[in-house]
């Protein structure tokens, strides 16, 4: 009976995802001494993608990483993702750029994946602003549809608490990748490192947050924190 009750909610959730912001993440490691060249390449690529109508964020990864770069393509929804992917594939400028950079590599592509915002009201232009600092948590839910639903519910409660304390929160469902297709991202966005430290100090003093943490620790749906990191938005297009 539990499965029957939860299935309509699952179908409704995935129907909403079709209208939600899509992010494609390409993680790069610059060759020794080539960090500036990598940034210049990304900026040139971003200009082409932006002219095609795709939002682009270039992020400099910090603590929790090997100080690499993320090149993020942003789409408003699945329809714009498909349309703009086709436009990119047909672009002579983009294909010429790919040929040029492949002949003179300045780094290594570490991996790619895509994810979809849980909130269908969020648009691609609402991602991070240049100079903002973000703290990212990648979580694996407990097994099954109920485990995933439990993590989404915990995200929603966490978001309410954290936004009341001054952070901005976005949450995502991984949709494509080599592994971790059930994983979800919880991203805390701040105006600066100082702002981040102030908010975390407030979180540490919050009795509401402590109660929420205790409830999670006692839940039968136990989650796994797979990765956490900090990134700074270096550029937006």
Coordinates of C-alpha atoms in Angstrom, one line a residue:
X1 CA 0.0 0.0 0.0
X2 CA 2.9 2.4 0.8
X3 CA 4.3 2.0 -2.7
X4 CA 0.9 2.6 -4.3
X5 CA 0.4 5.8 -2.3
X6 CA 3.9 7.2 -3.1
X7 CA 3.9 6.4 -6.9
X8 CA 1.6 9.3 -7.9
X9 CA 3.9 11.7 -6.0
X10 CA 6.9 10.2 -7.8
X11 CA 5.2 10.7 -11.2
X12 CA 4.3 14.3 -10.3
X13 CA 7.9 15.0 -9.2
X14 CA 9.4 13.8 -12.5
X15 CA 6.7 15.7 -14.5
X16 CA 7.8 18.9 -12.7
X17 CA 11.5 18.2 -13.5
X18 CA 10.7 18.4 -17.2
X19 CA 10.0 22.1 -16.6
X20 CA 13.0 22.8 -14.3
X21 CA 16.4 24.4 -14.8
X22 CA 19.0 22.0 -16.2
X23 CA 22.7 22.3 -15.5
X24 CA 25.5 20.5 -17.4
X25 CA 28.8 20.4 -15.4
X26 CA 32.2 19.9 -17.1
X27 CA 35.0 19.6 -14.6
X28 CA 38.5 20.5 -15.9
X29 CA 42.1 20.3 -14.5
X30 CA 44.5 22.7 -16.1
X31 CA 47.9 21.4 -17.1
X32 CA 50.8 22.7 -15.0
X33 CA 51.3 26.4 -15.6
X34 CA 48.2 26.5 -17.9
X35 CA 45.6 27.8 -15.5
X36 CA 45.4 31.2 -17.2
X37 CA 45.2 29.6 -20.6
X38 CA 42.4 27.3 -19.3
X39 CA 40.4 30.4 -18.1
X40 CA 40.9 32.1 -21.5
X41 CA 39.7 29.0 -23.3
X42 CA 36.6 28.8 -21.1
X43 CA 35.9 32.5 -21.6
X44 CA 36.1 32.0 -25.4
X45 CA 33.8 29.0 -25.3
X46 CA 31.4 30.9 -23.0
X47 CA 31.1 33.7 -25.5
X48 CA 30.1 31.3 -28.3
X49 CA 27.6 29.5 -26.0
X50 CA 26.1 32.7 -24.7
X51 CA 25.6 34.0 -28.3
X52 CA 23.7 30.8 -29.0
X53 CA 21.4 31.6 -26.0
X54 CA 22.9 29.3 -23.4
X55 CA 23.7 30.6 -19.9
X56 CA 27.3 29.8 -18.8
X57 CA 29.0 29.9 -15.4
X58 CA 32.8 29.4 -14.9
X59 CA 33.6 28.3 -11.3
X60 CA 36.9 28.2 -9.6
X61 CA 36.9 25.2 -7.2
X62 CA 38.4 25.6 -3.8
X63 CA 38.4 23.6 -0.5
X64 CA 37.5 20.0 -1.0
X65 CA 38.9 19.9 -4.6
X66 CA 42.3 19.9 -6.4
X67 CA 41.6 23.6 -7.3
X68 CA 40.1 22.7 -10.7
X69 CA 37.5 24.5 -12.8
X70 CA 33.9 23.8 -13.5
X71 CA 32.4 24.9 -16.8
X72 CA 28.6 25.0 -16.3
X73 CA 26.0 25.3 -19.0
X74 CA 22.6 26.5 -17.9
X75 CA 19.2 25.9 -19.5
X76 CA 15.7 26.9 -18.3
X77 CA 14.1 23.5 -18.9
X78 CA 14.2 20.3 -21.0
X79 CA 12.8 22.0 -24.1
X80 CA 15.4 24.7 -24.2
X81 CA 18.1 22.1 -23.4
X82 CA 17.2 20.0 -26.5
X83 CA 16.8 23.0 -28.8
X84 CA 20.0 24.7 -27.8
X85 CA 22.0 21.4 -27.8
X86 CA 21.0 21.0 -31.5
X87 CA 21.9 24.6 -32.2
X88 CA 25.3 24.1 -30.7
X89 CA 25.9 20.9 -32.7
X90 CA 25.0 22.9 -35.9
X91 CA 27.2 25.9 -35.1
X92 CA 30.2 26.4 -37.4
X93 CA 31.8 28.7 -34.9
X94 CA 31.5 26.1 -32.1
X95 CA 32.8 23.3 -34.2
X96 CA 35.7 25.4 -35.4
X97 CA 36.6 26.3 -31.8
X98 CA 36.5 22.6 -30.8
X99 CA 38.9 21.7 -33.6
X100 CA 41.3 24.5 -32.6
X101 CA 41.4 23.7 -28.9
X102 CA 41.7 19.9 -29.5
X103 CA 44.9 20.5 -31.4
X104 CA 46.5 22.5 -28.5
X105 CA 45.1 21.1 -25.2
X106 CA 45.8 23.1 -22.0
X107 CA 44.1 20.7 -19.6
X108 CA 42.2 17.4 -18.9
X109 CA 38.5 16.9 -18.8
X110 CA 37.9 15.1 -15.4
X111 CA 34.2 14.3 -15.8
X112 CA 30.8 15.5 -16.8
X113 CA 27.3 15.1 -15.4
X114 CA 23.9 17.0 -15.5
X115 CA 21.4 17.8 -12.9
X116 CA 17.9 19.3 -12.7
X117 CA 16.6 21.8 -10.2
X118 CA 13.9 20.5 -7.8
X119 CA 12.2 23.9 -8.0
X120 CA 10.5 24.4 -11.4
X121 CA 10.1 28.1 -10.7
X122 CA 13.9 28.6 -10.8
X123 CA 15.3 29.9 -14.1
X124 CA 18.8 29.4 -15.5
X125 CA 19.7 33.1 -15.0
X126 CA 19.1 32.7 -11.3
X127 CA 22.2 30.6 -10.7
X128 CA 25.1 32.2 -8.8
X129 CA 26.4 35.7 -9.5
X130 CA 30.0 36.5 -10.3
X131 CA 32.0 36.7 -7.0
X132 CA 29.6 34.7 -5.0
X133 CA 30.8 31.8 -2.9
X134 CA 29.0 28.4 -2.8
X135 CA 29.2 25.4 -0.5
X136 CA 28.1 22.2 -2.2
X137 CA 27.0 18.9 -0.6
X138 CA 26.4 15.8 -2.7
X139 CA 24.1 13.3 -1.0
X140 CA 23.1 9.8 -1.8
X141 CA 19.5 9.0 -0.5
X142 CA 18.4 5.9 1.2
X143 CA 17.4 3.1 -1.2
X144 CA 14.0 3.2 -3.0
X145 CA 11.5 5.8 -3.9
X146 CA 10.7 6.5 -0.2
X147 CA 14.4 7.1 0.5
X148 CA 14.6 9.7 -2.3
X149 CA 11.3 11.3 -1.1
X150 CA 12.6 11.5 2.4
X151 CA 15.8 13.3 1.3
X152 CA 13.8 15.8 -0.8
X153 CA 11.7 16.5 2.3
X154 CA 14.8 17.0 4.5
X155 CA 16.2 19.3 1.8
X156 CA 13.0 21.4 1.9
X157 CA 13.1 21.8 5.7
X158 CA 16.9 22.6 5.6
X159 CA 16.3 25.2 2.9
X160 CA 13.6 27.0 4.9
X161 CA 15.9 27.1 8.0
X162 CA 19.0 28.2 6.1
X163 CA 17.3 30.8 4.0
X164 CA 15.8 32.3 7.1
X165 CA 19.4 32.6 8.5
X166 CA 20.6 34.4 5.4
X167 CA 21.8 31.8 2.8
X168 CA 20.3 31.2 -0.6
X169 CA 19.6 27.5 -1.3
X170 CA 19.2 25.5 -4.5
X171 CA 18.7 21.7 -4.6
X172 CA 19.2 19.4 -7.6
X173 CA 18.6 15.9 -8.8
X174 CA 21.5 14.3 -10.8
X175 CA 20.0 13.2 -14.2
X176 CA 23.0 12.0 -16.3
X177 CA 26.5 10.8 -15.4
X178 CA 28.7 7.8 -15.1
X179 CA 27.6 7.1 -11.5
X180 CA 25.5 8.5 -8.7
X181 CA 22.3 8.9 -10.7
X182 CA 20.2 8.9 -7.6
X183 CA 22.3 11.5 -5.9
X184 CA 21.1 15.0 -5.0
X185 CA 22.9 18.3 -4.5
X186 CA 22.3 20.8 -1.8
X187 CA 24.0 24.1 -2.7
X188 CA 24.3 27.0 -0.2
X189 CA 25.1 30.3 -1.9
X190 CA 26.6 33.3 -0.2
X191 CA 27.7 36.8 -1.2
X192 CA 31.2 36.3 0.1
X193 CA 33.3 34.1 2.5
X194 CA 32.5 36.6 5.3
X195 CA 28.8 36.1 4.6
X196 CA 29.3 32.4 4.6
X197 CA 31.0 32.4 8.0
X198 CA 28.3 34.7 9.5
X199 CA 25.5 32.3 8.3
X200 CA 27.3 29.2 9.6
X201 CA 27.8 30.9 13.0
X202 CA 24.0 31.5 13.1
X203 CA 23.3 27.9 12.0
X204 CA 25.5 26.7 14.9
X205 CA 23.3 28.7 17.3
X206 CA 20.0 27.6 15.8
X207 CA 17.9 25.3 18.0
X208 CA 15.6 24.7 15.0
X209 CA 18.5 23.4 13.0
X210 CA 19.7 21.2 15.9
X211 CA 16.2 19.6 16.1
X212 CA 16.2 19.0 12.4
X213 CA 19.6 17.4 12.6
X214 CA 18.5 15.1 15.4
X215 CA 15.4 14.1 13.5
X216 CA 17.6 13.2 10.5
X217 CA 19.9 11.1 12.7
X218 CA 17.0 9.1 14.0
X219 CA 15.3 8.6 10.6
X220 CA 15.0 5.1 9.2
X221 CA 16.0 6.6 5.8
X222 CA 19.7 7.2 6.3
X223 CA 21.6 9.2 3.7
X224 CA 25.3 9.3 2.7
X225 CA 27.3 12.5 2.2
X226 CA 29.5 11.6 -0.8
X227 CA 31.3 15.0 -1.3
X228 CA 31.4 18.5 -0.1
X229 CA 33.3 21.5 -1.6
X230 CA 33.5 25.2 -2.0
X231 CA 33.5 27.1 -5.3
X232 CA 33.7 30.7 -6.3
X233 CA 31.8 32.0 -9.3
X234 CA 34.6 33.4 -11.5
X235 CA 32.4 34.5 -14.5
X236 CA 28.9 34.5 -15.8
X237 CA 27.5 34.8 -19.3

